[in-house]
Amino acid sequence: MRCLSIADTFQRIGKDCAFVLADTSMQETISARKYKTVILDSDYQYMDDEIEKLESVIKEMSPEMVIIDSYFVTKQYLECVKSMVRLSYIDDLGAFAYPADILINYNAYSLAMDYKSMYFEESVSYPMTLFGAKYAPIRECFKNIPTRIQNDRCRNILISTGGSDLIHLAVDFVRYMRGNKDAVDYHLLVGGMNPDKQEIYQLTEEIPNLHIHFNVTDMQTLISSCDLAVTAAGSTMYEICACGVPMITYVAADNQIPGAEAFERMGLAVSCGDFRKESDPGRKIYEGIKELSKNYKQRINMGKRMQRFVDGWGADRIVDKLIV
């Protein structure tokens, strides 16, 4: 999704973009946005096995630049691409000294990561760096959002559990809600690959104040219509920040731990911890919502910090730097 935001910005200035994918899992989403896709028929976890195919694609397409976004990339893979074309890499992990021309890390914790020492120790040329949340490549609809005025009461709560929800948080929350009906409306964002969709829809029929949202095309309106949001500690946090909606976050994967910690430390979110270790995450979320809902002053301060932190122009700033 963050690559789509960057591609949309390139497209607005007349640059064509194409997506090279390991498999077809995201092809429909990308094609719907009118971008060309190339499928390598490879395993995304073993990227070195696709190098030869990618070389052929690069030779055929002769791109001005390749932008790589994967947690499974290797030094060999990057070196190969960089030898053929100008290379940008989007990083979250700081796993090694990435041989790239431009390194992008927009995460809240990026400025505290000691990349220079890592590059020095591994004798890799230090790239141009685009660090910090001002480069968060969120969607166009999150630009120019007015300063939010917080409601004194939380009447609408957004709960986002990601595209696949591998920890089954959505269905766990719905089960918990069956015995905890209140006057608040809950808006549950169900991802396309959620394995529990059928049970969620069935249970929702018993809970009149729980509303299911699927295939949402206008996320900004949905987020802004709510008084509080719950999300995993991923890229959605930056979109919620742009809207100034007070936020509760949680961890569902290792790469989300630094983000959850940084957002809480900076007063941008309340973290409920690592839900992979939580026996009753639905209850934990419900209690977190109740606690933050009661603290009007905290929500006001949090919303102000959030909108100062993310303004929605990250993709434009990236493209400005990438244009030679």
PDB file of C-alpha atoms in Angstrom:
ATOM      1  CA  MET A   1       0.000   0.000   0.000  1.00  0.00           C
ATOM      2  CA  ARG A   2       2.835   2.430   0.735  1.00  0.00           C
ATOM      3  CA  CYS A   3       4.330   1.683  -2.674  1.00  0.00           C
ATOM      4  CA  LEU A   4       0.963   2.449  -4.259  1.00  0.00           C
ATOM      5  CA  SER A   5       0.996   5.853  -2.549  1.00  0.00           C
ATOM      6  CA  ILE A   6       4.433   6.558  -4.002  1.00  0.00           C
ATOM      7  CA  ALA A   7       3.343   5.320  -7.430  1.00  0.00           C
ATOM      8  CA  ASP A   8       0.264   7.567  -7.366  1.00  0.00           C
ATOM      9  CA  THR A   9       2.521  10.555  -6.689  1.00  0.00           C
ATOM     10  CA  PHE A  10       4.865   9.631  -9.546  1.00  0.00           C
ATOM     11  CA  GLN A  11       1.872   9.218 -11.826  1.00  0.00           C
ATOM     12  CA  ARG A  12       0.640  12.740 -11.036  1.00  0.00           C
ATOM     13  CA  ILE A  13       3.894  14.178 -12.368  1.00  0.00           C
ATOM     14  CA  GLY A  14       3.807  12.046 -15.505  1.00  0.00           C
ATOM     15  CA  LYS A  15       6.034   9.122 -14.492  1.00  0.00           C
ATOM     16  CA  ASP A  16       4.822   5.620 -15.377  1.00  0.00           C
ATOM     17  CA  CYS A  17       5.144   2.933 -12.704  1.00  0.00           C
ATOM     18  CA  ALA A  18       4.962  -0.851 -12.804  1.00  0.00           C
ATOM     19  CA  PHE A  19       4.845  -3.371  -9.955  1.00  0.00           C
ATOM     20  CA  VAL A  20       6.999  -6.502 -10.026  1.00  0.00           C
ATOM     21  CA  LEU A  21       5.443  -9.087  -7.716  1.00  0.00           C
ATOM     22  CA  ALA A  22       6.386 -12.548  -6.515  1.00  0.00           C
ATOM     23  CA  ASP A  23       2.816 -13.853  -6.866  1.00  0.00           C
ATOM     24  CA  THR A  24      -0.730 -12.770  -7.714  1.00  0.00           C
ATOM     25  CA  SER A  25      -1.986 -12.106  -4.158  1.00  0.00           C
ATOM     26  CA  MET A  26      -2.014  -8.303  -4.634  1.00  0.00           C
ATOM     27  CA  GLN A  27      -2.298  -8.187  -8.414  1.00  0.00           C
ATOM     28  CA  GLU A  28      -6.023  -7.373  -8.492  1.00  0.00           C
ATOM     29  CA  THR A  29      -5.631  -4.466  -6.048  1.00  0.00           C
ATOM     30  CA  ILE A  30      -2.748  -2.976  -8.040  1.00  0.00           C
ATOM     31  CA  SER A  31      -4.349  -3.544 -11.448  1.00  0.00           C
ATOM     32  CA  ALA A  32      -7.506  -1.797 -10.234  1.00  0.00           C
ATOM     33  CA  ARG A  33      -5.364   1.320  -9.832  1.00  0.00           C
ATOM     34  CA  LYS A  34      -4.354   1.001 -13.525  1.00  0.00           C
ATOM     35  CA  TYR A  35      -0.747  -0.040 -12.914  1.00  0.00           C
ATOM     36  CA  LYS A  36       1.049  -2.663 -14.942  1.00  0.00           C
ATOM     37  CA  THR A  37       2.025  -5.777 -12.999  1.00  0.00           C
ATOM     38  CA  VAL A  38       4.708  -8.363 -13.690  1.00  0.00           C
ATOM     39  CA  ILE A  39       4.413 -11.686 -11.845  1.00  0.00           C
ATOM     40  CA  LEU A  40       7.690 -13.553 -11.226  1.00  0.00           C
ATOM     41  CA  ASP A  41       6.026 -16.761  -9.953  1.00  0.00           C
ATOM     42  CA  SER A  42       8.518 -16.926  -7.105  1.00  0.00           C
ATOM     43  CA  ASP A  43       8.447 -17.373  -3.334  1.00  0.00           C
ATOM     44  CA  TYR A  44       8.621 -13.920  -1.730  1.00  0.00           C
ATOM     45  CA  GLN A  45      10.503 -15.397   1.241  1.00  0.00           C
ATOM     46  CA  TYR A  46      13.397 -16.565  -0.978  1.00  0.00           C
ATOM     47  CA  MET A  47      14.140 -13.546  -3.109  1.00  0.00           C
ATOM     48  CA  ASP A  48      17.551 -14.654  -4.333  1.00  0.00           C
ATOM     49  CA  ASP A  49      15.826 -17.391  -6.351  1.00  0.00           C
ATOM     50  CA  GLU A  50      14.085 -14.737  -8.492  1.00  0.00           C
ATOM     51  CA  ILE A  51      17.147 -12.623  -9.306  1.00  0.00           C
ATOM     52  CA  GLU A  52      17.563 -13.992 -12.805  1.00  0.00           C
ATOM     53  CA  LYS A  53      13.914 -13.299 -13.645  1.00  0.00           C
ATOM     54  CA  LEU A  54      14.133  -9.793 -12.222  1.00  0.00           C
ATOM     55  CA  GLU A  55      17.261  -9.064 -14.259  1.00  0.00           C
ATOM     56  CA  SER A  56      15.309  -9.931 -17.411  1.00  0.00           C
ATOM     57  CA  VAL A  57      12.453  -7.620 -16.389  1.00  0.00           C
ATOM     58  CA  ILE A  58      14.836  -4.726 -15.706  1.00  0.00           C
ATOM     59  CA  LYS A  59      16.595  -5.218 -19.048  1.00  0.00           C
ATOM     60  CA  GLU A  60      13.271  -5.300 -20.881  1.00  0.00           C
ATOM     61  CA  MET A  61      11.680  -2.307 -19.114  1.00  0.00           C
ATOM     62  CA  SER A  62      14.815  -0.118 -18.700  1.00  0.00           C
ATOM     63  CA  PRO A  63      13.413   1.778 -15.679  1.00  0.00           C
ATOM     64  CA  GLU A  64      14.895   5.011 -14.351  1.00  0.00           C
ATOM     65  CA  MET A  65      14.746   3.548 -10.855  1.00  0.00           C
ATOM     66  CA  VAL A  66      13.737   0.438  -8.937  1.00  0.00           C
ATOM     67  CA  ILE A  67      12.148   0.781  -5.492  1.00  0.00           C
ATOM     68  CA  ILE A  68      12.298  -2.374  -3.385  1.00  0.00           C
ATOM     69  CA  ASP A  69      10.019  -3.015  -0.413  1.00  0.00           C
ATOM     70  CA  SER A  70      10.430  -6.419   1.242  1.00  0.00           C
ATOM     71  CA  TYR A  71      11.433  -7.832   4.609  1.00  0.00           C
ATOM     72  CA  PHE A  72      13.138 -10.785   2.872  1.00  0.00           C
ATOM     73  CA  VAL A  73      15.604  -8.918   0.672  1.00  0.00           C
ATOM     74  CA  THR A  74      19.280  -9.939   0.820  1.00  0.00           C
ATOM     75  CA  LYS A  75      22.498  -8.048   0.249  1.00  0.00           C
ATOM     76  CA  GLN A  76      23.152 -10.109  -2.878  1.00  0.00           C
ATOM     77  CA  TYR A  77      19.732  -9.191  -4.272  1.00  0.00           C
ATOM     78  CA  LEU A  78      20.250  -5.471  -3.696  1.00  0.00           C
ATOM     79  CA  GLU A  79      23.781  -5.507  -5.099  1.00  0.00           C
ATOM     80  CA  CYS A  80      22.527  -7.159  -8.263  1.00  0.00           C
ATOM     81  CA  VAL A  81      19.756  -4.600  -8.807  1.00  0.00           C
ATOM     82  CA  LYS A  82      22.005  -1.662  -7.922  1.00  0.00           C
ATOM     83  CA  SER A  83      24.538  -2.792 -10.534  1.00  0.00           C
ATOM     84  CA  MET A  84      21.839  -2.401 -13.200  1.00  0.00           C
ATOM     85  CA  VAL A  85      19.771   0.625 -12.174  1.00  0.00           C
ATOM     86  CA  ARG A  86      19.402   3.372  -9.580  1.00  0.00           C
ATOM     87  CA  LEU A  87      18.004   1.715  -6.467  1.00  0.00           C
ATOM     88  CA  SER A  88      15.861   2.853  -3.534  1.00  0.00           C
ATOM     89  CA  TYR A  89      15.042   0.611  -0.600  1.00  0.00           C
ATOM     90  CA  ILE A  90      12.225   1.074   1.951  1.00  0.00           C
ATOM     91  CA  ASP A  91      13.332  -0.181   5.345  1.00  0.00           C
ATOM     92  CA  ASP A  92      11.731  -0.812   8.717  1.00  0.00           C
ATOM     93  CA  LEU A  93      14.201  -3.167  10.359  1.00  0.00           C
ATOM     94  CA  GLY A  94      17.816  -2.002  10.008  1.00  0.00           C
ATOM     95  CA  ALA A  95      18.790  -5.635   9.435  1.00  0.00           C
ATOM     96  CA  PHE A  96      22.066  -4.903   7.612  1.00  0.00           C
ATOM     97  CA  ALA A  97      23.831  -2.217   5.575  1.00  0.00           C
ATOM     98  CA  TYR A  98      21.620  -2.140   2.491  1.00  0.00           C
ATOM     99  CA  PRO A  99      23.582  -1.471  -0.728  1.00  0.00           C
ATOM    100  CA  ALA A 100      21.241   1.105  -2.242  1.00  0.00           C
ATOM    101  CA  ASP A 101      21.435   4.614  -3.639  1.00  0.00           C
ATOM    102  CA  ILE A 102      18.579   5.883  -1.463  1.00  0.00           C
ATOM    103  CA  LEU A 103      17.403   4.452   1.860  1.00  0.00           C
ATOM    104  CA  ILE A 104      13.894   5.323   3.077  1.00  0.00           C
ATOM    105  CA  ASN A 105      12.761   4.754   6.657  1.00  0.00           C
ATOM    106  CA  TYR A 106       9.792   6.890   7.716  1.00  0.00           C
ATOM    107  CA  ASN A 107       9.161   5.095  11.015  1.00  0.00           C
ATOM    108  CA  ALA A 108       8.912   7.025  14.276  1.00  0.00           C
ATOM    109  CA  TYR A 109      12.041   5.270  15.540  1.00  0.00           C
ATOM    110  CA  SER A 110      14.164   5.687  12.390  1.00  0.00           C
ATOM    111  CA  LEU A 111      16.134   8.717  13.595  1.00  0.00           C
ATOM    112  CA  ALA A 112      17.326   6.729  16.624  1.00  0.00           C
ATOM    113  CA  MET A 113      18.700   3.866  14.514  1.00  0.00           C
ATOM    114  CA  ASP A 114      22.498   3.875  14.142  1.00  0.00           C
ATOM    115  CA  TYR A 115      22.723   3.204  10.411  1.00  0.00           C
ATOM    116  CA  LYS A 116      26.060   4.976  10.014  1.00  0.00           C
ATOM    117  CA  SER A 117      27.873   2.613  12.365  1.00  0.00           C
ATOM    118  CA  MET A 118      26.368  -0.393  10.606  1.00  0.00           C
ATOM    119  CA  TYR A 119      27.432   0.847   7.172  1.00  0.00           C
ATOM    120  CA  PHE A 120      30.920   1.658   8.464  1.00  0.00           C
ATOM    121  CA  GLU A 121      31.337  -1.785  10.056  1.00  0.00           C
ATOM    122  CA  GLU A 122      30.178  -3.566   6.892  1.00  0.00           C
ATOM    123  CA  SER A 123      32.202  -1.292   4.561  1.00  0.00           C
ATOM    124  CA  VAL A 124      29.143  -0.390   2.465  1.00  0.00           C
ATOM    125  CA  SER A 125      28.782   3.045   0.878  1.00  0.00           C
ATOM    126  CA  TYR A 126      26.339   5.176   2.847  1.00  0.00           C
ATOM    127  CA  PRO A 127      23.264   6.060   0.759  1.00  0.00           C
ATOM    128  CA  MET A 128      21.183   9.195   0.600  1.00  0.00           C
ATOM    129  CA  THR A 129      18.732   8.832   3.484  1.00  0.00           C
ATOM    130  CA  LEU A 130      15.095   9.862   3.841  1.00  0.00           C
ATOM    131  CA  PHE A 131      14.335   9.329   7.538  1.00  0.00           C
ATOM    132  CA  GLY A 132      11.435  10.318   9.749  1.00  0.00           C
ATOM    133  CA  ALA A 133       7.650  10.543   9.627  1.00  0.00           C
ATOM    134  CA  LYS A 134       7.688  13.512   7.253  1.00  0.00           C
ATOM    135  CA  TYR A 135       8.383  10.843   4.594  1.00  0.00           C
ATOM    136  CA  ALA A 136       5.496   8.549   5.615  1.00  0.00           C
ATOM    137  CA  PRO A 137       3.984   7.586   2.218  1.00  0.00           C
ATOM    138  CA  ILE A 138       0.313   7.551   3.091  1.00  0.00           C
ATOM    139  CA  ARG A 139      -2.536   8.028   0.685  1.00  0.00           C
ATOM    140  CA  GLU A 140      -3.497  11.272  -1.048  1.00  0.00           C
ATOM    141  CA  CYS A 141      -6.755  11.548   0.901  1.00  0.00           C
ATOM    142  CA  PHE A 142      -4.815  12.172   4.126  1.00  0.00           C
ATOM    143  CA  LYS A 143      -3.420  15.537   3.006  1.00  0.00           C
ATOM    144  CA  ASN A 144      -4.636  18.908   4.278  1.00  0.00           C
ATOM    145  CA  ILE A 145      -6.860  17.548   7.045  1.00  0.00           C
ATOM    146  CA  PRO A 146      -8.009  20.362   9.354  1.00  0.00           C
ATOM    147  CA  THR A 147      -6.938  20.402  12.994  1.00  0.00           C
ATOM    148  CA  ARG A 148      -9.236  18.000  14.773  1.00  0.00           C
ATOM    149  CA  ILE A 149     -11.589  19.127  17.528  1.00  0.00           C
ATOM    150  CA  GLN A 150     -11.960  16.216  19.947  1.00  0.00           C
ATOM    151  CA  ASN A 151     -15.423  15.277  21.165  1.00  0.00           C
ATOM    152  CA  ASP A 152     -15.741  15.164  24.938  1.00  0.00           C
ATOM    153  CA  ARG A 153     -17.337  11.721  24.702  1.00  0.00           C
ATOM    154  CA  CYS A 154     -16.235   8.783  22.542  1.00  0.00           C
ATOM    155  CA  ARG A 155     -19.314   7.608  20.680  1.00  0.00           C
ATOM    156  CA  ASN A 156     -17.685   5.919  17.650  1.00  0.00           C
ATOM    157  CA  ILE A 157     -14.688   3.588  17.910  1.00  0.00           C
ATOM    158  CA  LEU A 158     -12.705   2.253  14.928  1.00  0.00           C
ATOM    159  CA  ILE A 159     -10.991  -1.121  15.234  1.00  0.00           C
ATOM    160  CA  SER A 160      -8.561  -2.146  12.480  1.00  0.00           C
ATOM    161  CA  THR A 161      -6.930  -5.582  12.555  1.00  0.00           C
ATOM    162  CA  GLY A 162      -5.032  -5.533   9.263  1.00  0.00           C
ATOM    163  CA  GLY A 163      -5.532  -7.405   6.013  1.00  0.00           C
ATOM    164  CA  SER A 164      -5.040 -10.957   7.266  1.00  0.00           C
ATOM    165  CA  ASP A 165      -5.395 -10.716  11.091  1.00  0.00           C
ATOM    166  CA  LEU A 166      -3.245 -13.757  11.798  1.00  0.00           C
ATOM    167  CA  ILE A 167      -3.809 -13.446  15.558  1.00  0.00           C
ATOM    168  CA  HIS A 168      -7.629 -13.538  15.095  1.00  0.00           C
ATOM    169  CA  LEU A 169      -8.156 -10.316  17.051  1.00  0.00           C
ATOM    170  CA  ALA A 170     -11.275  -9.235  15.155  1.00  0.00           C
ATOM    171  CA  VAL A 171     -13.276 -12.352  15.919  1.00  0.00           C
ATOM    172  CA  ASP A 172     -11.974 -12.408  19.493  1.00  0.00           C
ATOM    173  CA  PHE A 173     -13.181  -8.836  20.024  1.00  0.00           C
ATOM    174  CA  VAL A 174     -16.577  -9.624  18.504  1.00  0.00           C
ATOM    175  CA  ARG A 175     -16.963 -12.623  20.796  1.00  0.00           C
ATOM    176  CA  TYR A 176     -16.111 -10.467  23.806  1.00  0.00           C
ATOM    177  CA  MET A 177     -18.582  -7.784  22.704  1.00  0.00           C
ATOM    178  CA  ARG A 178     -21.499 -10.228  22.876  1.00  0.00           C
ATOM    179  CA  GLY A 179     -21.533  -9.839  26.644  1.00  0.00           C
ATOM    180  CA  ASN A 180     -20.521  -6.174  26.808  1.00  0.00           C
ATOM    181  CA  LYS A 181     -23.116  -4.169  24.944  1.00  0.00           C
ATOM    182  CA  ASP A 182     -23.013  -0.416  25.610  1.00  0.00           C
ATOM    183  CA  ALA A 183     -24.060   2.879  24.059  1.00  0.00           C
ATOM    184  CA  VAL A 184     -20.922   3.196  21.913  1.00  0.00           C
ATOM    185  CA  ASP A 185     -20.861   2.301  18.208  1.00  0.00           C
ATOM    186  CA  TYR A 186     -17.931   0.107  17.184  1.00  0.00           C
ATOM    187  CA  HIS A 187     -16.690   0.099  13.583  1.00  0.00           C
ATOM    188  CA  LEU A 188     -14.723  -3.041  12.769  1.00  0.00           C
ATOM    189  CA  LEU A 189     -12.548  -2.880   9.678  1.00  0.00           C
ATOM    190  CA  VAL A 190     -12.296  -6.430   8.291  1.00  0.00           C
ATOM    191  CA  GLY A 191      -9.437  -7.142   5.892  1.00  0.00           C
ATOM    192  CA  GLY A 192      -9.866  -9.043   2.650  1.00  0.00           C
ATOM    193  CA  MET A 193      -7.769 -11.989   3.865  1.00  0.00           C
ATOM    194  CA  ASN A 194      -9.290 -12.247   7.349  1.00  0.00           C
ATOM    195  CA  PRO A 195      -9.775 -15.994   8.016  1.00  0.00           C
ATOM    196  CA  ASP A 196     -12.737 -15.448  10.365  1.00  0.00           C
ATOM    197  CA  LYS A 197     -15.003 -13.345   8.155  1.00  0.00           C
ATOM    198  CA  GLN A 198     -17.919 -15.775   8.179  1.00  0.00           C
ATOM    199  CA  GLU A 199     -18.026 -16.096  11.979  1.00  0.00           C
ATOM    200  CA  ILE A 200     -17.599 -12.338  12.406  1.00  0.00           C
ATOM    201  CA  TYR A 201     -20.601 -11.601  10.194  1.00  0.00           C
ATOM    202  CA  GLN A 202     -22.714 -14.180  12.003  1.00  0.00           C
ATOM    203  CA  LEU A 203     -21.843 -12.847  15.454  1.00  0.00           C
ATOM    204  CA  THR A 204     -22.403  -9.241  14.384  1.00  0.00           C
ATOM    205  CA  GLU A 205     -26.093  -9.957  13.841  1.00  0.00           C
ATOM    206  CA  GLU A 206     -26.384 -10.304  17.634  1.00  0.00           C
ATOM    207  CA  ILE A 207     -24.617  -6.977  18.351  1.00  0.00           C
ATOM    208  CA  PRO A 208     -26.565  -3.981  16.993  1.00  0.00           C
ATOM    209  CA  ASN A 209     -23.883  -1.417  17.889  1.00  0.00           C
ATOM    210  CA  LEU A 210     -21.123  -3.272  16.026  1.00  0.00           C
ATOM    211  CA  HIS A 211     -20.728  -2.274  12.362  1.00  0.00           C
ATOM    212  CA  ILE A 212     -18.577  -4.196   9.876  1.00  0.00           C
ATOM    213  CA  HIS A 213     -16.628  -2.339   7.165  1.00  0.00           C
ATOM    214  CA  PHE A 214     -15.194  -4.338   4.266  1.00  0.00           C
ATOM    215  CA  ASN A 215     -13.378  -3.102   1.134  1.00  0.00           C
ATOM    216  CA  VAL A 216     -13.441   0.511   2.326  1.00  0.00           C
ATOM    217  CA  THR A 217     -12.530   2.954  -0.453  1.00  0.00           C
ATOM    218  CA  ASP A 218     -12.540   6.132   1.666  1.00  0.00           C
ATOM    219  CA  MET A 219     -10.451   5.388   4.754  1.00  0.00           C
ATOM    220  CA  GLN A 220      -9.955   9.032   5.649  1.00  0.00           C
ATOM    221  CA  THR A 221     -13.695   9.611   6.078  1.00  0.00           C
ATOM    222  CA  LEU A 222     -14.113   6.437   8.115  1.00  0.00           C
ATOM    223  CA  ILE A 223     -11.198   7.241  10.434  1.00  0.00           C
ATOM    224  CA  SER A 224     -12.206  10.885  10.863  1.00  0.00           C
ATOM    225  CA  SER A 225     -15.801   9.911  11.703  1.00  0.00           C
ATOM    226  CA  CYS A 226     -14.578   8.064  14.789  1.00  0.00           C
ATOM    227  CA  ASP A 227     -13.550   9.447  18.177  1.00  0.00           C
ATOM    228  CA  LEU A 228     -10.918   6.809  18.917  1.00  0.00           C
ATOM    229  CA  ALA A 229      -9.069   4.200  16.852  1.00  0.00           C
ATOM    230  CA  VAL A 230      -7.460   0.835  17.576  1.00  0.00           C
ATOM    231  CA  THR A 231      -4.857  -0.574  15.193  1.00  0.00           C
ATOM    232  CA  ALA A 232      -1.840  -2.821  14.969  1.00  0.00           C
ATOM    233  CA  ALA A 233       1.470  -0.940  15.114  1.00  0.00           C
ATOM    234  CA  GLY A 234       1.945  -0.719  11.345  1.00  0.00           C
ATOM    235  CA  SER A 235       1.500   1.826   8.576  1.00  0.00           C
ATOM    236  CA  THR A 236      -2.143   2.501   9.483  1.00  0.00           C
ATOM    237  CA  MET A 237      -0.870   4.394  12.550  1.00  0.00           C
ATOM    238  CA  TYR A 238       0.464   7.136  10.292  1.00  0.00           C
ATOM    239  CA  GLU A 239      -2.893   7.566   8.531  1.00  0.00           C
ATOM    240  CA  ILE A 240      -4.665   7.782  11.874  1.00  0.00           C
ATOM    241  CA  CYS A 241      -2.097  10.360  12.993  1.00  0.00           C
ATOM    242  CA  ALA A 242      -2.887  12.553   9.988  1.00  0.00           C
ATOM    243  CA  CYS A 243      -6.550  12.538  11.076  1.00  0.00           C
ATOM    244  CA  GLY A 244      -5.706  13.364  14.704  1.00  0.00           C
ATOM    245  CA  VAL A 245      -7.873  10.543  16.069  1.00  0.00           C
ATOM    246  CA  PRO A 246      -6.567   9.358  19.480  1.00  0.00           C
ATOM    247  CA  MET A 247      -5.146   5.878  19.113  1.00  0.00           C
ATOM    248  CA  ILE A 248      -4.631   2.582  20.884  1.00  0.00           C
ATOM    249  CA  THR A 249      -2.106   0.241  19.309  1.00  0.00           C
ATOM    250  CA  TYR A 250      -0.911  -3.314  19.791  1.00  0.00           C
ATOM    251  CA  VAL A 251       1.779  -5.650  18.462  1.00  0.00           C
ATOM    252  CA  ALA A 252       0.975  -8.606  16.196  1.00  0.00           C
ATOM    253  CA  ALA A 253       4.438  -9.149  14.615  1.00  0.00           C
ATOM    254  CA  ASP A 254       8.079  -8.634  15.585  1.00  0.00           C
ATOM    255  CA  ASN A 255       8.586  -5.696  13.230  1.00  0.00           C
ATOM    256  CA  GLN A 256       5.763  -3.793  14.967  1.00  0.00           C
ATOM    257  CA  ILE A 257       7.447  -3.730  18.393  1.00  0.00           C
ATOM    258  CA  PRO A 258       9.679  -0.658  17.786  1.00  0.00           C
ATOM    259  CA  GLY A 259       6.769   1.325  16.334  1.00  0.00           C
ATOM    260  CA  ALA A 260       4.423   0.579  19.231  1.00  0.00           C
ATOM    261  CA  GLU A 261       7.119   1.554  21.736  1.00  0.00           C
ATOM    262  CA  ALA A 262       8.056   4.750  19.878  1.00  0.00           C
ATOM    263  CA  PHE A 263       4.475   5.941  19.423  1.00  0.00           C
ATOM    264  CA  GLU A 264       3.710   5.457  23.106  1.00  0.00           C
ATOM    265  CA  ARG A 265       6.963   7.127  24.169  1.00  0.00           C
ATOM    266  CA  MET A 266       6.148  10.150  21.992  1.00  0.00           C
ATOM    267  CA  GLY A 267       2.590  10.438  23.301  1.00  0.00           C
ATOM    268  CA  LEU A 268       1.083   9.476  19.939  1.00  0.00           C
ATOM    269  CA  ALA A 269      -0.683   6.309  21.080  1.00  0.00           C
ATOM    270  CA  VAL A 270      -1.416   4.053  24.024  1.00  0.00           C
ATOM    271  CA  SER A 271       0.096   0.586  23.568  1.00  0.00           C
ATOM    272  CA  CYS A 272      -1.728  -2.503  24.820  1.00  0.00           C
ATOM    273  CA  GLY A 273       1.363  -4.660  24.347  1.00  0.00           C
ATOM    274  CA  ASP A 274       2.095  -7.824  22.363  1.00  0.00           C
ATOM    275  CA  PHE A 275      -1.166  -9.603  21.602  1.00  0.00           C
ATOM    276  CA  ARG A 276       0.622 -12.763  20.497  1.00  0.00           C
ATOM    277  CA  LYS A 277       1.250 -13.328  24.202  1.00  0.00           C
ATOM    278  CA  GLU A 278      -2.199 -12.209  25.360  1.00  0.00           C
ATOM    279  CA  SER A 279      -4.753 -14.893  26.249  1.00  0.00           C
ATOM    280  CA  ASP A 280      -7.747 -12.548  25.997  1.00  0.00           C
ATOM    281  CA  PRO A 281      -6.929  -9.730  23.521  1.00  0.00           C
ATOM    282  CA  GLY A 282     -10.600  -8.828  23.002  1.00  0.00           C
ATOM    283  CA  ARG A 283     -10.961  -7.951  26.668  1.00  0.00           C
ATOM    284  CA  LYS A 284      -7.623  -6.093  26.644  1.00  0.00           C
ATOM    285  CA  ILE A 285      -8.759  -3.901  23.746  1.00  0.00           C
ATOM    286  CA  TYR A 286     -12.140  -3.233  25.345  1.00  0.00           C
ATOM    287  CA  GLU A 287     -10.498  -2.161  28.613  1.00  0.00           C
ATOM    288  CA  GLY A 288      -7.997   0.042  26.752  1.00  0.00           C
ATOM    289  CA  ILE A 289     -10.834   1.769  24.906  1.00  0.00           C
ATOM    290  CA  LYS A 290     -12.704   2.452  28.138  1.00  0.00           C
ATOM    291  CA  GLU A 291      -9.597   3.864  29.825  1.00  0.00           C
ATOM    292  CA  LEU A 292      -8.609   6.262  27.021  1.00  0.00           C
ATOM    293  CA  SER A 293     -12.241   7.290  26.457  1.00  0.00           C
ATOM    294  CA  LYS A 294     -12.394   8.621  30.027  1.00  0.00           C
ATOM    295  CA  ASN A 295      -9.293  10.808  29.647  1.00  0.00           C
ATOM    296  CA  TYR A 296     -10.448  13.799  27.595  1.00  0.00           C
ATOM    297  CA  LYS A 297      -7.320  15.871  28.283  1.00  0.00           C
ATOM    298  CA  GLN A 298      -5.033  13.048  27.150  1.00  0.00           C
ATOM    299  CA  ARG A 299      -7.019  12.647  23.935  1.00  0.00           C
ATOM    300  CA  ILE A 300      -6.790  16.369  23.177  1.00  0.00           C
ATOM    301  CA  ASN A 301      -3.010  16.402  23.684  1.00  0.00           C
ATOM    302  CA  MET A 302      -2.538  13.193  21.730  1.00  0.00           C
ATOM    303  CA  GLY A 303      -4.530  14.464  18.749  1.00  0.00           C
ATOM    304  CA  LYS A 304      -2.464  17.650  18.549  1.00  0.00           C
ATOM    305  CA  ARG A 305       0.814  15.718  18.630  1.00  0.00           C
ATOM    306  CA  MET A 306      -0.417  13.279  15.988  1.00  0.00           C
ATOM    307  CA  GLN A 307      -1.278  15.926  13.412  1.00  0.00           C
ATOM    308  CA  ARG A 308       2.008  17.739  13.999  1.00  0.00           C
ATOM    309  CA  PHE A 309       3.821  14.428  13.479  1.00  0.00           C
ATOM    310  CA  VAL A 310       2.179  13.370  10.173  1.00  0.00           C
ATOM    311  CA  ASP A 311       0.794  15.823   7.623  1.00  0.00           C
ATOM    312  CA  GLY A 312       0.071  13.485   4.688  1.00  0.00           C
ATOM    313  CA  TRP A 313       2.739  14.865   2.318  1.00  0.00           C
ATOM    314  CA  GLY A 314       5.284  12.064   2.803  1.00  0.00           C
ATOM    315  CA  ALA A 315       4.935  10.475  -0.635  1.00  0.00           C
ATOM    316  CA  ASP A 316       5.384  13.867  -2.311  1.00  0.00           C
ATOM    317  CA  ARG A 317       8.565  14.495  -0.316  1.00  0.00           C
ATOM    318  CA  ILE A 318       9.909  11.065  -1.301  1.00  0.00           C
ATOM    319  CA  VAL A 319       9.206  11.632  -4.987  1.00  0.00           C
ATOM    320  CA  ASP A 320      10.779  15.117  -4.851  1.00  0.00           C
ATOM    321  CA  LYS A 321      13.987  13.542  -3.544  1.00  0.00           C
ATOM    322  CA  LEU A 322      13.944  10.613  -5.981  1.00  0.00           C
ATOM    323  CA  ILE A 323      13.548  12.732  -9.100  1.00  0.00           C
ATOM    324  CA  VAL A 324      17.005  13.272 -10.555  1.00  0.00           C
TER     325      VAL A 324
END
